[in-house]
Protein backbone atom coordinates (compact mmCIF):
# COMPACT_ATOMS: atom_id res chain seq x y z
CA UNK A 1 0.00 0.00 0.00
CA UNK A 2 2.70 2.44 1.00
CA UNK A 3 4.55 1.59 -2.21
CA UNK A 4 1.50 2.44 -4.31
CA UNK A 5 1.08 5.80 -2.59
CA UNK A 6 4.75 6.61 -3.15
CA UNK A 7 4.57 5.50 -6.76
CA UNK A 8 1.51 7.66 -7.48
CA UNK A 9 3.22 10.60 -5.80
CA UNK A 10 6.37 10.03 -7.82
CA UNK A 11 4.47 9.80 -11.13
CA UNK A 12 2.60 12.95 -10.25
CA UNK A 13 5.86 14.86 -9.85
CA UNK A 14 7.35 13.41 -13.06
CA UNK A 15 4.24 14.23 -15.09
CA UNK A 16 3.98 17.73 -13.63
CA UNK A 17 7.60 18.41 -14.67
CA UNK A 18 6.94 17.03 -18.12
CA UNK A 19 3.89 19.27 -18.50
CA UNK A 20 5.88 22.31 -17.39
CA UNK A 21 8.62 21.48 -19.92
CA UNK A 22 6.05 21.19 -22.72
CA UNK A 23 4.30 24.43 -21.78
CA UNK A 24 7.66 26.19 -21.61
CA UNK A 25 8.62 24.91 -25.03
CA UNK A 26 5.35 26.09 -26.51
CA UNK A 27 5.76 29.55 -24.95
CA UNK A 28 9.33 29.79 -26.20
CA UNK A 29 8.03 29.68 -29.77
CA UNK A 30 4.66 31.39 -29.23
CA UNK A 31 6.25 34.44 -27.53
CA UNK A 32 8.90 34.69 -30.27
CA UNK A 33 11.81 34.03 -27.89
CA UNK A 34 13.08 31.58 -30.51
CA UNK A 35 13.40 34.26 -33.19
CA UNK A 36 16.26 35.95 -31.30
CA UNK A 37 17.65 33.21 -29.07
CA UNK A 38 17.50 30.51 -31.76
CA UNK A 39 15.06 27.60 -32.17
CA UNK A 40 17.13 25.38 -29.88
CA UNK A 41 17.80 28.29 -27.44
CA UNK A 42 21.40 27.96 -28.59
CA UNK A 43 21.92 31.70 -29.02
CA UNK A 44 23.35 33.60 -31.98
CA UNK A 45 26.20 36.04 -32.38
CA UNK A 46 24.02 38.90 -31.07
CA UNK A 47 21.77 37.08 -28.58
CA UNK A 48 22.77 34.91 -25.62
CA UNK A 49 22.32 31.15 -25.37
CA UNK A 50 19.59 30.22 -22.87
CA UNK A 51 19.61 26.42 -23.07
CA UNK A 52 20.78 24.76 -19.87
CA UNK A 53 21.67 27.90 -17.98
CA UNK A 54 20.92 27.71 -14.26
CA UNK A 55 17.25 28.11 -13.38
CA UNK A 56 17.87 30.65 -10.58
CA UNK A 57 19.82 32.85 -13.02
CA UNK A 58 17.22 32.68 -15.80
CA UNK A 59 14.40 33.37 -13.38
CA UNK A 60 16.13 36.39 -11.86
CA UNK A 61 16.86 37.86 -15.29
CA UNK A 62 13.26 37.45 -16.48
CA UNK A 63 11.81 38.92 -13.28
CA UNK A 64 14.21 41.89 -13.53
CA UNK A 65 13.39 42.46 -17.19
CA UNK A 66 9.67 42.24 -16.40
CA UNK A 67 9.89 45.19 -14.01
CA UNK A 68 12.03 47.10 -16.49
CA UNK A 69 15.39 46.45 -14.81
CA UNK A 70 18.05 46.20 -17.51
CA UNK A 71 21.78 46.80 -17.26
CA UNK A 72 22.47 47.79 -20.84
CA UNK A 73 20.79 49.10 -23.96
CA UNK A 74 20.83 45.61 -25.41
CA UNK A 75 19.15 44.13 -22.30
CA UNK A 76 16.54 46.87 -22.56
CA UNK A 77 15.31 45.04 -25.66
CA UNK A 78 14.10 42.19 -23.42
CA UNK A 79 11.77 44.35 -21.31
CA UNK A 80 8.97 44.44 -23.89
CA UNK A 81 8.98 40.62 -24.14
CA UNK A 82 9.26 39.92 -20.42
CA UNK A 83 6.52 42.44 -19.53
CA UNK A 84 3.87 40.15 -20.98
CA UNK A 85 4.91 37.06 -18.99
CA UNK A 86 2.92 35.82 -15.98
CA UNK A 87 4.62 34.13 -13.01
CA UNK A 88 3.48 30.77 -14.39
CA UNK A 89 4.87 31.63 -17.85
CA UNK A 90 8.23 32.42 -16.27
CA UNK A 91 8.22 29.18 -14.24
CA UNK A 92 7.46 27.12 -17.34
CA UNK A 93 9.98 28.93 -19.56
CA UNK A 94 12.69 28.62 -16.91
CA UNK A 95 11.95 24.92 -16.39
CA UNK A 96 12.08 24.29 -20.13
CA UNK A 97 15.27 26.27 -20.70
CA UNK A 98 17.19 24.98 -17.69
CA UNK A 99 16.33 21.35 -18.62
CA UNK A 100 16.71 21.87 -22.36
CA UNK A 101 17.22 18.59 -24.15
CA UNK A 102 19.24 20.20 -26.93
CA UNK A 103 16.93 18.90 -29.58
CA UNK A 104 18.00 19.45 -33.13
CA UNK A 105 15.73 21.90 -34.90
CA UNK A 106 14.31 19.19 -37.16
CA UNK A 107 13.30 17.15 -34.09
CA UNK A 108 11.03 19.88 -32.73
CA UNK A 109 7.36 19.13 -33.26
CA UNK A 110 6.24 21.13 -36.27
CA UNK A 111 3.08 22.23 -34.44
CA UNK A 112 5.21 24.40 -32.12
CA UNK A 113 6.60 26.27 -35.08
CA UNK A 114 3.14 26.96 -36.47
CA UNK A 115 3.89 24.82 -39.49
CA UNK A 116 6.75 27.01 -40.66
CA UNK A 117 9.60 25.01 -39.12
CA UNK A 118 11.78 22.20 -40.44
C1 LIG B 1 14.20 40.90 -30.20
C2 LIG B 1 15.09 39.87 -29.69
C3 LIG B 1 14.71 39.11 -28.44
C4 LIG B 1 13.56 38.40 -28.17
C5 LIG B 1 12.34 38.23 -29.05
C6 LIG B 1 13.75 37.80 -26.87
N1 LIG B 1 14.97 38.12 -26.36
FE1 LIG B 1 15.77 37.49 -24.61
N2 LIG B 1 17.40 38.67 -24.89
C7 LIG B 1 17.59 39.50 -25.97
C8 LIG B 1 18.73 40.37 -25.70
C9 LIG B 1 19.28 41.44 -26.62
C10 LIG B 1 19.21 40.01 -24.42
C11 LIG B 1 20.34 40.68 -23.62
C12 LIG B 1 21.69 40.28 -24.03
C13 LIG B 1 22.71 41.02 -23.18
O1 LIG B 1 22.84 40.72 -21.98
O2 LIG B 1 23.32 41.92 -23.73
C14 LIG B 1 18.36 38.93 -23.95
C15 LIG B 1 18.56 38.28 -22.74
C16 LIG B 1 17.71 37.28 -22.25
C17 LIG B 1 17.95 36.55 -21.03
C18 LIG B 1 19.16 36.69 -20.11
C19 LIG B 1 20.21 35.74 -20.62
C20 LIG B 1 21.57 35.90 -20.03
O3 LIG B 1 22.38 34.98 -20.21
O4 LIG B 1 21.84 36.91 -19.37
C21 LIG B 1 16.91 35.69 -20.89
C22 LIG B 1 16.68 34.69 -19.76
C23 LIG B 1 16.03 35.87 -22.02
N3 LIG B 1 16.56 36.85 -22.84
C24 LIG B 1 14.86 35.15 -22.23
C25 LIG B 1 13.97 35.44 -23.27
C26 LIG B 1 12.66 34.85 -23.36
C27 LIG B 1 12.09 33.83 -22.38
C28 LIG B 1 12.05 35.40 -24.46
C29 LIG B 1 10.65 35.20 -24.94
C30 LIG B 1 9.60 35.56 -24.00
C31 LIG B 1 13.03 36.30 -25.07
N4 LIG B 1 14.17 36.30 -24.32
C32 LIG B 1 12.80 37.01 -26.24
C33 LIG B 1 16.84 39.51 -27.12
C34 LIG B 1 15.59 38.94 -27.28
PDB file of C-alpha atoms and ligand atoms in Angstrom:
ATOM      1  CA  UNK A   1       0.000   0.000   0.000  1.00  0.00           C
ATOM      2  CA  UNK A   2       2.705   2.442   1.004  1.00  0.00           C
ATOM      3  CA  UNK A   3       4.551   1.586  -2.209  1.00  0.00           C
ATOM      4  CA  UNK A   4       1.502   2.439  -4.310  1.00  0.00           C
ATOM      5  CA  UNK A   5       1.083   5.795  -2.592  1.00  0.00           C
ATOM      6  CA  UNK A   6       4.751   6.612  -3.147  1.00  0.00           C
ATOM      7  CA  UNK A   7       4.566   5.499  -6.759  1.00  0.00           C
ATOM      8  CA  UNK A   8       1.511   7.659  -7.478  1.00  0.00           C
ATOM      9  CA  UNK A   9       3.215  10.597  -5.796  1.00  0.00           C
ATOM     10  CA  UNK A  10       6.375  10.031  -7.825  1.00  0.00           C
ATOM     11  CA  UNK A  11       4.474   9.803 -11.127  1.00  0.00           C
ATOM     12  CA  UNK A  12       2.595  12.953 -10.245  1.00  0.00           C
ATOM     13  CA  UNK A  13       5.861  14.862  -9.845  1.00  0.00           C
ATOM     14  CA  UNK A  14       7.349  13.410 -13.056  1.00  0.00           C
ATOM     15  CA  UNK A  15       4.245  14.229 -15.086  1.00  0.00           C
ATOM     16  CA  UNK A  16       3.985  17.733 -13.634  1.00  0.00           C
ATOM     17  CA  UNK A  17       7.603  18.414 -14.666  1.00  0.00           C
ATOM     18  CA  UNK A  18       6.940  17.025 -18.117  1.00  0.00           C
ATOM     19  CA  UNK A  19       3.887  19.273 -18.502  1.00  0.00           C
ATOM     20  CA  UNK A  20       5.884  22.309 -17.395  1.00  0.00           C
ATOM     21  CA  UNK A  21       8.615  21.477 -19.917  1.00  0.00           C
ATOM     22  CA  UNK A  22       6.051  21.193 -22.725  1.00  0.00           C
ATOM     23  CA  UNK A  23       4.296  24.434 -21.784  1.00  0.00           C
ATOM     24  CA  UNK A  24       7.657  26.195 -21.609  1.00  0.00           C
ATOM     25  CA  UNK A  25       8.625  24.905 -25.025  1.00  0.00           C
ATOM     26  CA  UNK A  26       5.350  26.091 -26.511  1.00  0.00           C
ATOM     27  CA  UNK A  27       5.759  29.554 -24.946  1.00  0.00           C
ATOM     28  CA  UNK A  28       9.327  29.793 -26.200  1.00  0.00           C
ATOM     29  CA  UNK A  29       8.028  29.677 -29.774  1.00  0.00           C
ATOM     30  CA  UNK A  30       4.656  31.392 -29.235  1.00  0.00           C
ATOM     31  CA  UNK A  31       6.246  34.436 -27.529  1.00  0.00           C
ATOM     32  CA  UNK A  32       8.897  34.690 -30.268  1.00  0.00           C
ATOM     33  CA  UNK A  33      11.814  34.031 -27.892  1.00  0.00           C
ATOM     34  CA  UNK A  34      13.078  31.577 -30.513  1.00  0.00           C
ATOM     35  CA  UNK A  35      13.404  34.264 -33.186  1.00  0.00           C
ATOM     36  CA  UNK A  36      16.255  35.949 -31.299  1.00  0.00           C
ATOM     37  CA  UNK A  37      17.649  33.213 -29.066  1.00  0.00           C
ATOM     38  CA  UNK A  38      17.501  30.511 -31.758  1.00  0.00           C
ATOM     39  CA  UNK A  39      15.063  27.600 -32.168  1.00  0.00           C
ATOM     40  CA  UNK A  40      17.128  25.377 -29.879  1.00  0.00           C
ATOM     41  CA  UNK A  41      17.803  28.294 -27.443  1.00  0.00           C
ATOM     42  CA  UNK A  42      21.398  27.961 -28.586  1.00  0.00           C
ATOM     43  CA  UNK A  43      21.920  31.705 -29.019  1.00  0.00           C
ATOM     44  CA  UNK A  44      23.350  33.603 -31.977  1.00  0.00           C
ATOM     45  CA  UNK A  45      26.199  36.040 -32.379  1.00  0.00           C
ATOM     46  CA  UNK A  46      24.016  38.900 -31.072  1.00  0.00           C
ATOM     47  CA  UNK A  47      21.767  37.076 -28.581  1.00  0.00           C
ATOM     48  CA  UNK A  48      22.768  34.911 -25.620  1.00  0.00           C
ATOM     49  CA  UNK A  49      22.316  31.150 -25.371  1.00  0.00           C
ATOM     50  CA  UNK A  50      19.593  30.219 -22.873  1.00  0.00           C
ATOM     51  CA  UNK A  51      19.614  26.425 -23.068  1.00  0.00           C
ATOM     52  CA  UNK A  52      20.779  24.755 -19.865  1.00  0.00           C
ATOM     53  CA  UNK A  53      21.667  27.898 -17.980  1.00  0.00           C
ATOM     54  CA  UNK A  54      20.917  27.711 -14.257  1.00  0.00           C
ATOM     55  CA  UNK A  55      17.249  28.115 -13.384  1.00  0.00           C
ATOM     56  CA  UNK A  56      17.866  30.650 -10.581  1.00  0.00           C
ATOM     57  CA  UNK A  57      19.819  32.846 -13.017  1.00  0.00           C
ATOM     58  CA  UNK A  58      17.224  32.683 -15.802  1.00  0.00           C
ATOM     59  CA  UNK A  59      14.399  33.369 -13.376  1.00  0.00           C
ATOM     60  CA  UNK A  60      16.128  36.392 -11.859  1.00  0.00           C
ATOM     61  CA  UNK A  61      16.861  37.860 -15.293  1.00  0.00           C
ATOM     62  CA  UNK A  62      13.262  37.450 -16.479  1.00  0.00           C
ATOM     63  CA  UNK A  63      11.810  38.917 -13.280  1.00  0.00           C
ATOM     64  CA  UNK A  64      14.213  41.887 -13.526  1.00  0.00           C
ATOM     65  CA  UNK A  65      13.389  42.457 -17.194  1.00  0.00           C
ATOM     66  CA  UNK A  66       9.674  42.237 -16.404  1.00  0.00           C
ATOM     67  CA  UNK A  67       9.895  45.191 -14.012  1.00  0.00           C
ATOM     68  CA  UNK A  68      12.030  47.100 -16.487  1.00  0.00           C
ATOM     69  CA  UNK A  69      15.394  46.454 -14.813  1.00  0.00           C
ATOM     70  CA  UNK A  70      18.050  46.200 -17.514  1.00  0.00           C
ATOM     71  CA  UNK A  71      21.784  46.796 -17.262  1.00  0.00           C
ATOM     72  CA  UNK A  72      22.468  47.792 -20.836  1.00  0.00           C
ATOM     73  CA  UNK A  73      20.786  49.099 -23.958  1.00  0.00           C
ATOM     74  CA  UNK A  74      20.832  45.605 -25.409  1.00  0.00           C
ATOM     75  CA  UNK A  75      19.155  44.134 -22.295  1.00  0.00           C
ATOM     76  CA  UNK A  76      16.537  46.874 -22.558  1.00  0.00           C
ATOM     77  CA  UNK A  77      15.313  45.042 -25.662  1.00  0.00           C
ATOM     78  CA  UNK A  78      14.105  42.188 -23.416  1.00  0.00           C
ATOM     79  CA  UNK A  79      11.774  44.346 -21.313  1.00  0.00           C
ATOM     80  CA  UNK A  80       8.966  44.436 -23.895  1.00  0.00           C
ATOM     81  CA  UNK A  81       8.982  40.623 -24.140  1.00  0.00           C
ATOM     82  CA  UNK A  82       9.256  39.922 -20.418  1.00  0.00           C
ATOM     83  CA  UNK A  83       6.520  42.439 -19.526  1.00  0.00           C
ATOM     84  CA  UNK A  84       3.871  40.151 -20.976  1.00  0.00           C
ATOM     85  CA  UNK A  85       4.908  37.059 -18.993  1.00  0.00           C
ATOM     86  CA  UNK A  86       2.916  35.818 -15.983  1.00  0.00           C
ATOM     87  CA  UNK A  87       4.619  34.125 -13.013  1.00  0.00           C
ATOM     88  CA  UNK A  88       3.482  30.772 -14.389  1.00  0.00           C
ATOM     89  CA  UNK A  89       4.868  31.631 -17.854  1.00  0.00           C
ATOM     90  CA  UNK A  90       8.232  32.423 -16.265  1.00  0.00           C
ATOM     91  CA  UNK A  91       8.221  29.184 -14.241  1.00  0.00           C
ATOM     92  CA  UNK A  92       7.464  27.119 -17.341  1.00  0.00           C
ATOM     93  CA  UNK A  93       9.980  28.929 -19.562  1.00  0.00           C
ATOM     94  CA  UNK A  94      12.685  28.616 -16.910  1.00  0.00           C
ATOM     95  CA  UNK A  95      11.952  24.916 -16.389  1.00  0.00           C
ATOM     96  CA  UNK A  96      12.078  24.287 -20.130  1.00  0.00           C
ATOM     97  CA  UNK A  97      15.270  26.274 -20.704  1.00  0.00           C
ATOM     98  CA  UNK A  98      17.190  24.978 -17.693  1.00  0.00           C
ATOM     99  CA  UNK A  99      16.328  21.352 -18.617  1.00  0.00           C
ATOM    100  CA  UNK A 100      16.708  21.868 -22.355  1.00  0.00           C
ATOM    101  CA  UNK A 101      17.215  18.592 -24.152  1.00  0.00           C
ATOM    102  CA  UNK A 102      19.237  20.196 -26.926  1.00  0.00           C
ATOM    103  CA  UNK A 103      16.927  18.899 -29.583  1.00  0.00           C
ATOM    104  CA  UNK A 104      18.001  19.451 -33.126  1.00  0.00           C
ATOM    105  CA  UNK A 105      15.727  21.899 -34.901  1.00  0.00           C
ATOM    106  CA  UNK A 106      14.307  19.190 -37.157  1.00  0.00           C
ATOM    107  CA  UNK A 107      13.300  17.154 -34.086  1.00  0.00           C
ATOM    108  CA  UNK A 108      11.026  19.879 -32.727  1.00  0.00           C
ATOM    109  CA  UNK A 109       7.356  19.129 -33.260  1.00  0.00           C
ATOM    110  CA  UNK A 110       6.241  21.126 -36.270  1.00  0.00           C
ATOM    111  CA  UNK A 111       3.081  22.234 -34.442  1.00  0.00           C
ATOM    112  CA  UNK A 112       5.206  24.398 -32.118  1.00  0.00           C
ATOM    113  CA  UNK A 113       6.595  26.275 -35.082  1.00  0.00           C
ATOM    114  CA  UNK A 114       3.142  26.962 -36.472  1.00  0.00           C
ATOM    115  CA  UNK A 115       3.889  24.817 -39.491  1.00  0.00           C
ATOM    116  CA  UNK A 116       6.754  27.013 -40.664  1.00  0.00           C
ATOM    117  CA  UNK A 117       9.599  25.010 -39.123  1.00  0.00           C
ATOM    118  CA  UNK A 118      11.784  22.198 -40.442  1.00  0.00           C
TER     119      UNK A 118
HETATM  120  C1  LIG B   1      14.202  40.900 -30.199  1.00  0.00           C
HETATM  121  C2  LIG B   1      15.088  39.871 -29.688  1.00  0.00           C
HETATM  122  C3  LIG B   1      14.714  39.106 -28.438  1.00  0.00           C
HETATM  123  C4  LIG B   1      13.556  38.401 -28.165  1.00  0.00           C
HETATM  124  C5  LIG B   1      12.342  38.233 -29.051  1.00  0.00           C
HETATM  125  C6  LIG B   1      13.748  37.802 -26.870  1.00  0.00           C
HETATM  126  N1  LIG B   1      14.971  38.122 -26.357  1.00  0.00           N
HETATM  127 FE1  LIG B   1      15.769  37.493 -24.607  1.00  0.00          FE
HETATM  128  N2  LIG B   1      17.401  38.666 -24.892  1.00  0.00           N
HETATM  129  C7  LIG B   1      17.591  39.503 -25.973  1.00  0.00           C
HETATM  130  C8  LIG B   1      18.734  40.366 -25.703  1.00  0.00           C
HETATM  131  C9  LIG B   1      19.284  41.441 -26.622  1.00  0.00           C
HETATM  132  C10 LIG B   1      19.209  40.010 -24.417  1.00  0.00           C
HETATM  133  C11 LIG B   1      20.340  40.675 -23.619  1.00  0.00           C
HETATM  134  C12 LIG B   1      21.685  40.284 -24.032  1.00  0.00           C
HETATM  135  C13 LIG B   1      22.706  41.021 -23.183  1.00  0.00           C
HETATM  136  O1  LIG B   1      22.842  40.715 -21.984  1.00  0.00           O
HETATM  137  O2  LIG B   1      23.321  41.921 -23.733  1.00  0.00           O
HETATM  138  C14 LIG B   1      18.362  38.927 -23.951  1.00  0.00           C
HETATM  139  C15 LIG B   1      18.555  38.282 -22.737  1.00  0.00           C
HETATM  140  C16 LIG B   1      17.713  37.284 -22.251  1.00  0.00           C
HETATM  141  C17 LIG B   1      17.946  36.550 -21.029  1.00  0.00           C
HETATM  142  C18 LIG B   1      19.157  36.695 -20.110  1.00  0.00           C
HETATM  143  C19 LIG B   1      20.208  35.744 -20.623  1.00  0.00           C
HETATM  144  C20 LIG B   1      21.568  35.905 -20.026  1.00  0.00           C
HETATM  145  O3  LIG B   1      22.381  34.984 -20.208  1.00  0.00           O
HETATM  146  O4  LIG B   1      21.844  36.911 -19.371  1.00  0.00           O
HETATM  147  C21 LIG B   1      16.910  35.688 -20.893  1.00  0.00           C
HETATM  148  C22 LIG B   1      16.681  34.694 -19.755  1.00  0.00           C
HETATM  149  C23 LIG B   1      16.034  35.874 -22.024  1.00  0.00           C
HETATM  150  N3  LIG B   1      16.562  36.845 -22.842  1.00  0.00           N
HETATM  151  C24 LIG B   1      14.859  35.155 -22.234  1.00  0.00           C
HETATM  152  C25 LIG B   1      13.971  35.437 -23.273  1.00  0.00           C
HETATM  153  C26 LIG B   1      12.656  34.854 -23.358  1.00  0.00           C
HETATM  154  C27 LIG B   1      12.092  33.825 -22.383  1.00  0.00           C
HETATM  155  C28 LIG B   1      12.054  35.400 -24.461  1.00  0.00           C
HETATM  156  C29 LIG B   1      10.645  35.198 -24.935  1.00  0.00           C
HETATM  157  C30 LIG B   1       9.598  35.564 -24.000  1.00  0.00           C
HETATM  158  C31 LIG B   1      13.025  36.301 -25.070  1.00  0.00           C
HETATM  159  N4  LIG B   1      14.170  36.299 -24.320  1.00  0.00           N
HETATM  160  C32 LIG B   1      12.800  37.007 -26.236  1.00  0.00           C
HETATM  161  C33 LIG B   1      16.844  39.513 -27.124  1.00  0.00           C
HETATM  162  C34 LIG B   1      15.593  38.940 -27.283  1.00  0.00           C
END
